[in-house]
Every structure is written in C-alpha cells, then in structure tokens.
Short mmCIF file of C-alpha atoms in Angstrom, two decimals:
data_model
loop_
_atom_site.label_atom_id
_atom_site.label_comp_id
_atom_site.label_asym_id
_atom_site.label_seq_id
_atom_site.Cartn_x
_atom_site.Cartn_y
_atom_site.Cartn_z
CA MET A 1 -11.24 -47.46 15.20
CA CYS A 2 -8.34 -45.12 14.43
CA ASP A 3 -6.78 -42.35 16.52
CA ILE A 4 -5.15 -39.68 14.35
CA PHE A 5 -2.57 -37.06 15.41
CA ALA A 6 -1.74 -35.40 12.10
CA GLY A 7 -1.49 -31.65 12.51
CA SER A 8 -4.10 -30.29 10.12
CA GLY A 9 -5.44 -33.83 9.89
CA VAL A 10 -5.93 -33.78 6.13
CA VAL A 11 -4.04 -37.05 5.75
CA ALA A 12 -6.90 -38.72 7.58
CA GLY A 13 -8.94 -38.52 4.38
CA GLN A 14 -7.13 -41.62 3.17
CA PHE A 15 -8.90 -43.65 5.85
CA ALA A 16 -12.28 -42.78 4.38
CA THR A 17 -11.40 -44.84 1.29
CA ILE A 18 -10.82 -48.09 3.23
CA PRO A 19 -14.10 -50.09 3.22
CA ASN A 20 -13.60 -52.08 6.43
CA ILE A 21 -13.00 -48.97 8.59
CA LYS A 22 -16.39 -48.04 10.01
CA ASN A 23 -15.54 -45.53 12.74
CA ILE A 24 -12.86 -42.87 13.00
CA ILE A 25 -12.21 -41.19 16.33
CA ILE A 26 -10.35 -37.92 15.94
CA ASN A 27 -8.24 -36.58 18.78
CA ASP A 28 -7.94 -32.92 17.78
CA ILE A 29 -8.93 -29.84 19.76
CA LEU A 30 -8.98 -27.43 16.78
CA PHE A 31 -12.44 -26.63 15.41
CA SER A 32 -10.94 -25.72 12.02
CA ASN A 33 -9.50 -29.22 11.74
CA GLU A 34 -12.90 -30.76 12.53
CA ILE A 35 -14.28 -28.89 9.51
CA ILE A 36 -11.52 -30.32 7.31
CA TYR A 37 -12.04 -33.86 8.64
CA HIS A 38 -15.77 -33.65 7.96
CA ALA A 39 -15.23 -32.40 4.40
CA PHE A 40 -12.72 -35.14 3.60
CA PHE A 41 -14.59 -38.02 5.21
CA MET A 42 -18.10 -37.19 4.01
CA GLY A 43 -17.35 -35.31 0.79
CA GLN A 44 -18.89 -38.01 -1.39
CA ASP A 45 -22.34 -36.94 -0.14
CA ALA A 46 -21.96 -33.29 -1.19
CA ASP A 47 -24.22 -31.41 -3.60
CA PHE A 48 -21.59 -30.93 -6.31
CA LYS A 49 -23.89 -28.95 -8.62
CA VAL A 50 -24.41 -26.29 -5.96
CA LEU A 51 -20.71 -26.25 -5.08
CA GLU A 52 -19.71 -25.73 -8.73
CA GLU A 53 -22.19 -22.86 -9.07
CA LEU A 54 -20.80 -21.22 -5.93
CA LYS A 55 -17.24 -21.69 -7.18
CA GLU A 56 -18.14 -19.80 -10.37
CA TYR A 57 -19.89 -17.09 -8.34
CA TYR A 58 -16.90 -16.57 -6.04
CA THR A 59 -14.58 -16.35 -9.03
CA GLN A 60 -16.65 -13.99 -11.17
CA ALA A 61 -19.46 -12.15 -9.37
CA LEU A 62 -18.97 -11.91 -5.59
CA LYS A 63 -18.99 -8.30 -4.31
CA LEU A 64 -15.82 -7.70 -2.31
CA GLU A 65 -16.04 -5.51 0.78
CA GLU A 66 -13.92 -4.63 3.81
CA ASN A 67 -14.33 -7.33 6.47
CA TYR A 68 -12.95 -8.74 9.71
CA PHE A 69 -10.28 -10.80 7.94
CA SER A 70 -8.98 -7.86 5.89
CA GLN A 71 -8.97 -5.57 8.93
CA HIS A 72 -6.96 -7.91 11.15
CA PHE A 73 -4.85 -10.14 8.87
CA SER A 74 -3.89 -8.07 5.82
CA ASP A 75 -0.17 -7.59 5.06
CA LYS A 76 0.75 -10.50 7.32
CA PHE A 77 0.74 -13.71 5.25
CA PHE A 78 -1.62 -12.23 2.65
CA SER A 79 -1.98 -8.96 0.78
CA TYR A 80 -4.83 -6.60 1.62
CA LYS A 81 -6.64 -7.44 -1.64
CA ASP A 82 -6.37 -11.17 -0.97
CA CYS A 83 -7.67 -10.68 2.57
CA VAL A 84 -10.69 -8.74 1.31
CA LYS A 85 -11.51 -11.61 -1.04
CA ILE A 86 -10.89 -14.36 1.53
CA GLY A 87 -13.00 -12.56 4.15
CA SER A 88 -15.80 -11.78 1.69
CA ILE A 89 -16.03 -15.44 0.65
CA ARG A 90 -15.90 -16.55 4.29
CA GLU A 91 -18.76 -14.25 5.30
CA HIS A 92 -20.84 -15.27 2.27
CA ILE A 93 -20.41 -18.95 3.15
CA GLU A 94 -21.72 -18.24 6.64
CA SER A 95 -24.82 -16.54 5.21
CA LEU A 96 -25.74 -19.48 2.95
CA ASN A 97 -28.71 -21.71 3.70
CA LEU A 98 -26.68 -24.91 3.29
CA ASP A 99 -26.24 -27.95 5.47
CA LYS A 100 -23.07 -28.39 7.54
CA LEU A 101 -21.36 -30.75 5.08
CA ASN A 102 -21.55 -28.43 2.08
CA LYS A 103 -20.50 -25.44 4.18
CA ASP A 104 -17.55 -27.41 5.56
CA ILE A 105 -16.46 -28.36 2.04
CA LEU A 106 -16.60 -24.72 0.96
CA LEU A 107 -14.61 -23.62 4.02
CA THR A 108 -12.04 -26.37 3.48
CA SER A 109 -11.64 -25.34 -0.16
CA LEU A 110 -11.16 -21.74 0.96
CA ILE A 111 -8.53 -22.77 3.51
CA TYR A 112 -6.55 -24.63 0.86
CA SER A 113 -6.91 -21.87 -1.71
CA MET A 114 -5.34 -19.51 0.86
CA ASP A 115 -2.14 -21.55 0.90
CA LYS A 116 0.71 -20.03 -1.08
CA ILE A 117 3.69 -21.77 -2.58
CA ALA A 118 6.31 -22.17 0.15
CA ASN A 119 9.86 -21.43 -0.96
CA LYS A 120 10.84 -24.94 0.11
CA GLU A 121 8.31 -26.28 -2.43
CA ILE A 122 9.73 -24.33 -5.38
CA PRO A 123 12.23 -27.11 -6.28
CA ILE A 124 9.20 -29.34 -6.95
CA LEU A 125 7.83 -26.71 -9.33
CA LEU A 126 11.19 -26.38 -11.08
CA CYS A 127 11.65 -30.15 -11.45
CA TRP A 128 8.08 -30.80 -12.63
CA LYS A 129 8.34 -32.37 -16.08
CA ASP A 130 5.31 -31.01 -17.95
CA ASP A 131 2.53 -28.39 -17.96
CA ASN A 132 0.04 -30.46 -15.96
CA ALA A 133 -0.81 -27.73 -13.43
CA ASN A 134 -3.54 -29.77 -11.73
CA GLY A 135 -1.13 -32.66 -11.32
CA LEU A 136 1.45 -30.35 -9.76
CA TYR A 137 -1.17 -28.89 -7.42
CA ASP A 138 -2.25 -32.37 -6.28
CA TYR A 139 1.38 -33.38 -5.78
CA ILE A 140 2.15 -30.36 -3.58
CA ILE A 141 -1.03 -30.82 -1.52
CA HIS A 142 -0.10 -34.48 -0.97
CA LEU A 143 3.44 -33.38 -0.05
CA ARG A 144 2.04 -31.05 2.62
CA GLN A 145 -0.08 -33.86 3.99
CA GLU A 146 2.92 -36.16 4.06
CA ILE A 147 5.19 -33.75 5.96
CA VAL A 148 2.46 -33.02 8.51
CA ALA A 149 2.07 -36.75 9.12
CA ILE A 150 5.83 -37.05 9.65
CA ASN A 151 6.68 -33.91 11.65
CA LYS A 152 3.26 -32.77 12.91
CA THR A 153 4.15 -29.31 11.52
CA GLU A 154 3.23 -27.70 8.21
CA PHE A 155 5.99 -26.76 5.73
CA SER A 156 8.67 -28.38 7.91
CA TYR A 157 10.48 -29.91 4.94
CA SER A 158 14.13 -30.81 5.29
CA ASP A 159 16.44 -30.19 2.34
CA GLU A 160 17.05 -33.92 2.03
CA PHE A 161 13.33 -34.67 1.93
CA ILE A 162 12.70 -32.26 -0.96
CA TYR A 163 15.90 -33.32 -2.75
CA GLU A 164 14.86 -36.97 -2.82
CA LYS A 165 11.43 -36.01 -4.18
CA CYS A 166 13.07 -33.93 -6.91
CA LEU A 167 15.39 -36.73 -7.98
CA LYS A 168 12.35 -38.95 -8.44
CA LEU A 169 10.65 -36.28 -10.52
CA LEU A 170 13.83 -35.96 -12.59
CA GLU A 171 13.91 -39.76 -12.95
CA SER A 172 17.54 -39.75 -11.90
CA SER A 173 19.82 -40.96 -9.12
CA ASN A 174 22.77 -38.95 -10.43
CA LYS A 175 23.69 -36.65 -7.55
CA ILE A 176 26.64 -35.26 -9.50
CA ARG A 177 24.50 -34.12 -12.42
CA PHE A 178 21.81 -32.81 -10.06
CA LYS A 179 23.57 -31.46 -6.97
CA MET A 180 21.47 -30.79 -3.88
CA SER A 181 22.86 -27.25 -3.51
CA GLN A 182 21.77 -26.43 -7.07
CA ILE A 183 18.25 -27.80 -6.74
CA ILE A 184 17.49 -26.67 -3.19
CA ASN A 185 19.25 -23.29 -3.04
CA GLU A 186 20.74 -21.87 -6.23
CA ALA A 187 17.85 -22.63 -8.59
CA VAL A 188 15.27 -21.40 -6.09
CA ASP A 189 17.04 -18.08 -5.47
CA GLU A 190 17.50 -17.58 -9.21
CA TYR A 191 13.85 -18.39 -9.94
CA ILE A 192 12.53 -15.97 -7.32
CA ARG A 193 14.86 -13.18 -8.43
CA LYS A 194 13.88 -13.54 -12.09
CA MET A 195 10.18 -13.85 -11.35
CA ARG A 196 10.39 -10.78 -9.13
CA ILE A 197 11.91 -8.88 -12.05
CA THR A 198 8.78 -9.68 -14.09
CA GLY A 199 6.67 -8.19 -11.29
CA LEU A 200 4.29 -11.16 -11.42
CA ILE A 201 4.97 -12.55 -7.95
CA SER A 202 4.97 -11.15 -4.44
CA LEU A 203 6.76 -12.37 -1.35
CA ARG A 204 4.64 -13.29 1.66
CA GLY A 205 5.41 -14.31 5.22
CA ASN A 206 8.74 -12.45 5.39
CA GLY A 207 9.95 -14.10 2.19
CA ARG A 208 8.94 -17.67 3.10
CA PHE A 209 6.17 -17.88 0.50
CA ILE A 210 5.55 -16.63 -3.02
CA ASP A 211 2.19 -15.57 -4.39
CA ILE A 212 0.59 -13.79 -7.32
CA ASN A 213 1.16 -10.01 -7.29
CA THR A 214 -2.45 -8.87 -7.35
CA ASN A 215 -1.41 -5.52 -8.86
CA GLU A 216 -0.57 -7.42 -12.05
CA ASN A 217 -3.74 -9.53 -12.33
CA ASN A 218 -4.48 -8.23 -15.83
CA LYS A 219 -1.02 -9.16 -17.07
CA ILE A 220 -1.26 -12.58 -15.42
CA ASP A 221 -4.68 -13.24 -16.96
CA TYR A 222 -3.27 -12.27 -20.37
CA ILE A 223 -0.40 -14.75 -19.99
CA LEU A 224 -2.70 -17.57 -18.93
CA GLN A 225 -5.07 -16.92 -21.82
CA THR A 226 -2.55 -16.41 -24.63
CA HIS A 227 0.62 -18.32 -23.78
CA LYS A 228 1.11 -22.06 -24.02
CA ALA A 229 3.72 -24.00 -22.11
CA PHE A 230 6.60 -25.76 -23.86
CA LYS A 231 5.26 -29.08 -25.14
CA GLY A 232 8.57 -30.91 -25.37
CA ASP A 233 9.96 -33.32 -22.79
CA TYR A 234 12.01 -31.37 -20.26
CA LEU A 235 13.98 -34.52 -19.44
CA ASN A 236 14.96 -35.10 -23.08
CA ASP A 237 18.59 -33.97 -23.49
CA THR A 238 18.78 -34.41 -27.27
CA GLN A 239 20.05 -31.48 -29.33
CA ALA A 240 16.76 -31.27 -31.24
CA ASN A 241 14.74 -30.94 -28.04
CA LYS A 242 17.18 -28.38 -26.62
CA LEU A 243 16.88 -26.32 -29.81
CA ALA A 244 13.09 -26.49 -29.66
CA PHE A 245 13.18 -25.29 -26.05
CA PHE A 246 15.54 -22.39 -26.80
CA ASN A 247 13.38 -21.34 -29.76
CA TYR A 248 10.34 -21.39 -27.47
CA MET A 249 12.15 -19.30 -24.85
CA ALA A 250 13.29 -16.80 -27.50
CA ILE A 251 9.74 -15.76 -28.39
CA VAL A 252 9.13 -12.10 -27.52
CA ASP A 253 5.63 -10.91 -26.66
CA SER A 254 5.31 -7.30 -27.81
CA PHE A 255 2.46 -6.58 -25.38
CA LEU A 256 4.37 -7.77 -22.31
CA VAL A 257 7.45 -5.84 -23.39
CA SER A 258 5.53 -2.59 -23.78
CA VAL A 259 3.10 -2.75 -20.86
CA THR A 260 3.91 -0.48 -17.91
CA PRO A 261 4.50 -2.22 -14.55
CA ILE A 262 1.96 -1.33 -11.86
CA SER A 263 3.36 -0.23 -8.51
CA ALA A 264 1.59 -0.42 -5.18
CA ASP A 265 -0.24 2.58 -3.84
CA LYS A 266 2.22 5.00 -2.23
CA SER A 267 0.59 4.52 1.16
CA VAL A 268 1.19 0.75 0.95
CA LYS A 269 4.87 1.29 0.14
CA SER A 270 5.25 3.87 2.90
CA SER A 271 3.52 1.62 5.43
CA LYS A 272 5.80 -1.29 4.58
CA LEU A 273 8.88 0.94 4.83
CA ASN A 274 7.82 2.11 8.31
CA GLU A 275 7.11 -1.45 9.37
CA LEU A 276 10.54 -2.72 8.30
CA ALA A 277 12.31 0.28 9.82
CA ASN A 278 10.83 -0.81 13.15
CA THR A 279 11.30 -4.54 12.58
CA TYR A 280 14.98 -4.52 11.66
CA THR A 281 17.63 -3.11 13.99
CA LYS A 282 19.80 -0.20 12.87
CA ASP A 283 22.91 -2.34 13.13
CA PHE A 284 21.38 -5.07 10.96
CA ILE A 285 20.52 -2.61 8.16
CA LYS A 286 23.99 -1.06 8.46
CA GLN A 287 25.66 -4.46 8.05
CA GLU A 288 23.42 -5.37 5.11
CA LEU A 289 24.33 -2.09 3.38
CA LEU A 290 28.01 -2.97 3.75
CA ILE A 291 27.40 -6.52 2.53
CA THR A 292 25.56 -5.23 -0.53
CA CYS A 293 28.26 -2.71 -1.42
CA ASN A 294 31.22 -5.00 -0.69
CA LYS A 295 30.15 -7.84 -3.00
CA GLN A 296 29.42 -10.15 -0.09
CA GLU A 297 26.53 -12.60 0.25
CA SER A 298 23.60 -11.78 2.49
CA LYS A 299 22.51 -14.52 4.86
CA ASP A 300 19.06 -13.02 5.32
CA SER A 301 16.49 -15.31 3.69
CA PHE A 302 14.38 -12.36 2.52
CA LEU A 303 16.96 -9.77 1.45
CA ARG A 304 19.00 -12.27 -0.55
CA LEU A 305 16.02 -12.61 -2.91
CA ILE A 306 16.28 -8.94 -3.92
CA ASP A 307 18.77 -8.07 -6.66
CA LYS A 308 21.64 -5.98 -5.28
CA PRO A 309 21.04 -2.65 -7.10
CA LEU A 310 17.41 -2.73 -5.97
CA ARG A 311 18.41 -3.96 -2.52
CA LEU A 312 20.71 -0.95 -2.12
CA GLU A 313 17.80 1.44 -2.79
CA PHE A 314 15.59 -0.51 -0.39
CA LEU A 315 18.12 -0.69 2.45
CA SER A 316 19.10 2.97 2.05
CA ALA A 317 15.48 4.05 2.42
CA ILE A 318 15.07 1.93 5.57
CA PHE A 319 18.37 3.25 6.97
CA LEU A 320 17.28 6.87 6.57
CA LYS A 321 13.87 6.15 8.05
CA GLN A 322 15.49 4.60 11.11
CA HIS A 323 17.82 7.53 11.83
CA PHE A 324 15.72 10.63 11.10
CA GLU A 325 12.38 10.59 12.89
CA ASN A 326 10.94 13.67 11.17
CA LEU A 327 12.32 12.95 7.71
CA SER A 328 9.88 12.04 4.95
CA VAL A 329 11.55 9.23 2.97
CA ILE A 330 9.96 8.48 -0.41
CA PRO A 331 11.65 5.69 -2.41
CA ASN A 332 10.82 5.55 -6.12
CA TYR A 333 11.39 1.84 -6.67
CA LYS A 334 8.40 -0.02 -8.08
CA SER A 335 6.76 -2.25 -5.49
CA ASP A 336 4.37 -5.18 -5.37
CA ASP A 337 1.00 -5.37 -3.61
CA GLU A 338 2.72 -5.63 -0.22
CA GLY A 339 4.92 -2.58 -0.80
CA LEU A 340 8.08 -4.65 -1.26
CA PRO A 341 10.50 -3.58 -4.03
CA VAL A 342 10.28 -5.15 -7.49
CA TYR A 343 12.15 -2.76 -9.83
CA THR A 344 14.69 -0.02 -9.31
CA ALA A 345 13.55 3.58 -9.74
CA SER A 346 13.05 4.61 -13.36
CA GLY A 347 15.70 6.72 -15.08
CA ASN A 348 13.70 9.94 -14.99
CA LYS A 349 13.29 9.92 -11.20
CA PRO A 350 15.69 10.04 -8.24
CA ASP A 351 16.09 6.80 -6.32
CA ILE A 352 14.86 8.39 -3.08
CA VAL A 353 13.34 11.74 -2.15
CA ALA A 354 14.09 12.90 1.40
CA MET A 355 12.62 16.06 2.91
CA ASP A 356 11.69 17.79 6.13
CA THR A 357 10.90 21.37 7.13
CA LYS A 358 14.44 22.60 6.37
CA ALA A 359 15.55 20.66 3.30
CA ARG A 360 14.40 18.78 0.24
CA SER A 361 16.90 16.47 -1.42
CA TYR A 362 17.35 13.77 -4.01
CA ILE A 363 19.36 10.64 -3.19
CA GLU A 364 20.99 8.40 -5.77
CA VAL A 365 22.62 5.11 -4.80
CA SER A 366 24.75 3.02 -7.11
CA LEU A 367 27.04 -0.02 -7.11
CA ILE A 368 29.20 1.49 -9.87
CA ARG A 369 32.80 1.89 -8.70
CA ASP A 370 34.77 3.26 -11.67
CA ARG A 371 35.01 6.49 -13.67
CA SER A 372 31.67 5.80 -15.37
CA GLN A 373 30.06 7.23 -12.21
CA SER A 374 30.45 10.65 -13.87
CA ALA A 375 28.53 9.88 -17.04
CA LEU A 376 25.98 7.41 -15.68
CA GLU A 377 25.24 8.99 -12.31
CA MET A 378 26.56 12.51 -11.81
CA ILE A 379 25.19 14.09 -15.00
CA PRO A 380 21.61 12.85 -14.37
CA ILE A 381 21.90 13.82 -10.69
CA ALA A 382 22.84 17.37 -11.65
CA ARG A 383 20.00 17.58 -14.17
CA HIS A 384 17.40 16.37 -11.66
CA LEU A 385 18.64 18.77 -8.99
CA LYS A 386 18.54 21.77 -11.34
CA GLU A 387 14.97 20.86 -12.32
CA LEU A 388 14.01 20.59 -8.65
CA ILE A 389 15.44 24.04 -7.86
CA LYS A 390 13.88 25.60 -10.96
CA ASN A 391 10.39 24.24 -10.27
CA SER A 392 10.38 24.74 -6.51
CA THR A 393 8.67 27.66 -4.82
CA ASP A 394 9.64 27.01 -1.19
CA ILE A 395 12.76 28.25 0.61
CA ARG A 396 14.00 24.89 1.85
CA GLU A 397 17.60 23.98 1.05
CA LYS A 398 17.93 21.81 -2.07
CA PHE A 399 20.79 19.36 -2.54
CA SER A 400 21.52 15.87 -3.83
CA VAL A 401 23.35 12.94 -2.27
CA PHE A 402 25.28 10.33 -4.23
CA VAL A 403 26.21 7.08 -2.43
CA ALA A 404 28.36 4.28 -3.85
CA PRO A 405 30.81 1.64 -2.56
CA ASN A 406 33.55 4.17 -3.29
CA ILE A 407 33.62 7.57 -4.99
CA HIS A 408 35.84 7.87 -8.06
CA ASP A 409 37.94 11.03 -8.38
CA ASP A 410 36.12 11.94 -11.61
CA ALA A 411 32.81 11.98 -9.74
CA LYS A 412 34.26 14.26 -7.06
CA GLU A 413 35.57 16.64 -9.72
CA TYR A 414 32.18 16.71 -11.45
CA ALA A 415 30.49 17.61 -8.16
CA GLU A 416 32.94 20.50 -7.73
CA PHE A 417 32.35 21.59 -11.33
CA ALA A 418 28.55 21.50 -10.90
CA GLN A 419 28.81 23.64 -7.77
CA PHE A 420 31.02 26.17 -9.59
CA LYS A 421 29.00 26.27 -12.83
CA ASP A 422 25.40 25.90 -11.61
CA ASN A 423 25.68 26.68 -7.88
CA ILE A 424 24.22 23.28 -6.95
CA ASN A 425 25.48 20.96 -4.24
CA ILE A 426 25.96 17.22 -4.82
CA CYS A 427 27.32 15.46 -1.73
CA CYS A 428 29.30 12.35 -2.66
CA TYR A 429 29.71 9.63 -0.04
CA ALA A 430 31.41 6.26 -0.08
CA ILE A 431 29.13 3.85 1.77
CA ASN A 432 31.27 3.78 4.94
CA ASP A 433 31.38 7.58 5.08
CA PHE A 434 27.65 7.83 4.41
CA ILE A 435 26.84 5.48 7.28
CA LYS A 436 29.06 7.44 9.67
CA LYS A 437 27.63 10.77 8.53
CA VAL A 438 24.05 9.61 9.06
CA GLU A 439 24.84 8.10 12.46
CA ASN A 440 26.52 11.32 13.62
CA SER A 441 23.84 13.72 12.34
CA THR A 442 20.86 14.89 14.36
CA GLU A 443 18.95 16.29 11.38
CA TRP A 444 18.94 15.69 7.63
CA LEU A 445 20.32 19.13 6.73
CA GLN A 446 23.67 18.17 8.29
CA ILE A 447 24.20 15.67 5.46
CA ASN A 448 24.75 18.63 3.15
CA ASP A 449 28.46 19.29 3.62
CA ASP A 450 28.18 22.63 1.86
CA LEU A 451 26.37 24.05 4.90
CA LYS A 452 28.33 24.71 8.07
CA ALA A 453 25.56 23.96 10.52
#
C-alpha cells in the first residue's frame, strides 16, 4: 500500500512498474488527478490502435467550433485559437463510445499537450545537446514530475535546481565556463527576444510561458518540413566543429526572408491593449517609459523580454490609453496571436494613430538621441502628416507628435521649418515633457502646442 501526495500525481506512475506493489491508495481530492492516475496506472490495457486513429483525427480532421473552454479561458494561459482546439477535442472525447480507461488516457494526453514551455525550463532546451525532440520532451515532463514531488507545486523550479540539471546536460562541472547567471538569466532573455523577433513564438501567462504563435502556423510547418537541425556535437569545441556550426547558421532561406509576417486581428490587439491599460497602474507605465528611454534595465519579467524600440511603442500606446478615456489608440506594431507586440511598426506607417472627435494625429516614438533625428524621423513624420491632411475629408485637427529621450536642436528646427513651409504641426517632446503634458491634459487636442486651447 502506498499513500501519495504529489500535486498532479503523475509521479505515481512509477509505482505501477514495481511488480510487488499490488494496491495503491491515492489521497487526492481532485477529479482531474484521478483521471491522470488511472491513465498512468492502467495504460498498458488501452486500445492503442483506436488511440492512434483518434490522435490522427484530432491532428488532421477534427472540426473546430466555439465551445465552453474557448469562451471562458481564451487569452488567459492560452490563445483563443488554442482554446477552440482544446475545447473541441475535449467535447469530442466526451461524445465517444469508449470505456473509462481509454477516455482517461485521451484526456490525460490532452492535459499534457496543453502545457507550454515554462521560461524556467528554457535553459534545459538551450543546453540540450542534440535534435532528439522526443527525448527533450520526455526529459521536461520528467522534470515537472520531479519538482511536483519535491515542492508539491508545478513549475516551482529554483535557479539552483535548473542550473545543476544544465551542468549535467553540458557534461561539465566548470562553473566559471558556464556561469549560473548566463545559463539561467542572460541566455533565456536573449533566446526569447530573438525568437520573438522571428514572430514564431508567443508569450503566455503574463510572460511566464512561451508557445507557438498560431498566426504563423504555415511558416512553422514549413520550417519543420524543410529544415534539418545541426548534426554536429554541440559540446565539441574543436575549430572544425565550430566552423561547421557557423556555416550551418549562415544558411539563408529565401522563402523565410521574403514572407510577410502575420499580425493578429486588430480587435485582438485592441482588446489586449485595453486589458493591459487596466492591469498596469499609470505610475508603473510612466516609470517603465523612463526606464526604457534612460537606458536602464526593466525589472518586470514580461516587459524585459520586449526589445526596447518595440517596448517604447507598446508602453506609449498603453500610456495614452490610460490617460484619455475617449481617445482611440491604434498602435501599428505587429502582434502575435495574443495581441502582444512582436515587431515595430513598418516604415510606411506611423507608430501609433490617436484620434477622437476633435483631432486625428500620428505619433512617432524613437530612442534616437542625436542629430540623425532630423533625417530618420522628422522627414518621414512630415511626409506622413502631409499625406494624412491631403487624403482626409473631415474637419478634425491634424498634427503629429514626436517623442524621444531628448529632442535634438536640429529636430526642433525642422519642425519649425515644416510649419513655415507646409503649414503642418509636429509637436516634439522629450520623454519627461511628454509625460507631464499628457498628465496635465484633459483631452488629446491639448497635446498640440500650436493650438491655444
């Protein structure tokens, strides 16, 4: 007899392999855990042919429809599209004429397929020595079982726990060559930032998990079908192996270079912006704007994963949304399937469009500090604003806003020149002045210094 207190209880499956253990008494009040126990303990009696057929059906042919799970759990830990699929599979399993064991195995498989990669598990991915994806999957699942057995809580890894696992994967005890700060923090942040730039991954659970960006499924399928992993030994430090690796990394895929990134539906991006404007306090966003512009390091576990130029666009949009209730704020950054930013706005669009019943304006934000503001920012700003005025038929005031850590004198002079030559107004604000102006304004039109409201 064995009494198990193991969180999700998956570790209990090990007891099913011990011949002399005849009875297992489980002390667990969660029905979901009973399903998992049953699947692990009695899985050897399953109808594997039927299960394989259903696996293929769920992957290829299942009709996906709105369901309870998508209605109540989307955009929490999972994207809306993922929730539709999870809920559709869940409801189909319930409708099957199968015995309890096979249903429990299907439900358990679904529960585990829902799990994303936790950020604390990324060092394991980065230290994995080959392209054995199934081996990596099994290792991470076992790791989750192990930490639940230790702490009774999922994903409760300590830095030291993961670091020791990584050193074993690296077959090294050299803590100078492989510093804990590099493996646990620096490499993880760098990996997430670079993968976010590709647009292939999304952040879930307020940045605690990473997942496939479902908007880019076609691109991801293409990569899996056409690209092969590096076949050399990642732990081999010889010059020949290094050269082979660099040659592999230097390969350019013309399709991936040319394909256009897919952004989330505008309603998804707008919904996420509204959510974050309500979640974060005004003072928090204000401080993060100053941190971003003053070359400081954000301590926020989510925001620090967003590259600073993109972060400035993101924070500026939230800041405006928080301070002007009736202002429509439309950021043009590309976003993932949760509406979170992936790329900065393209060169032919303003960073942010802001409008209400009295004004329509373009907002450009930049981390550039020197005289190049004129050529790189002010000239395009003037061009966009003139196009807006030319193509507009309404009588709302039209102006642009330029925000940077500081405003160079050349940029100020260009704004004055543009007003004289083309009768357009470009308001230039250093970040501190912009924050004060927004905080002291009751409506968006007051941001336009050319108007004496």
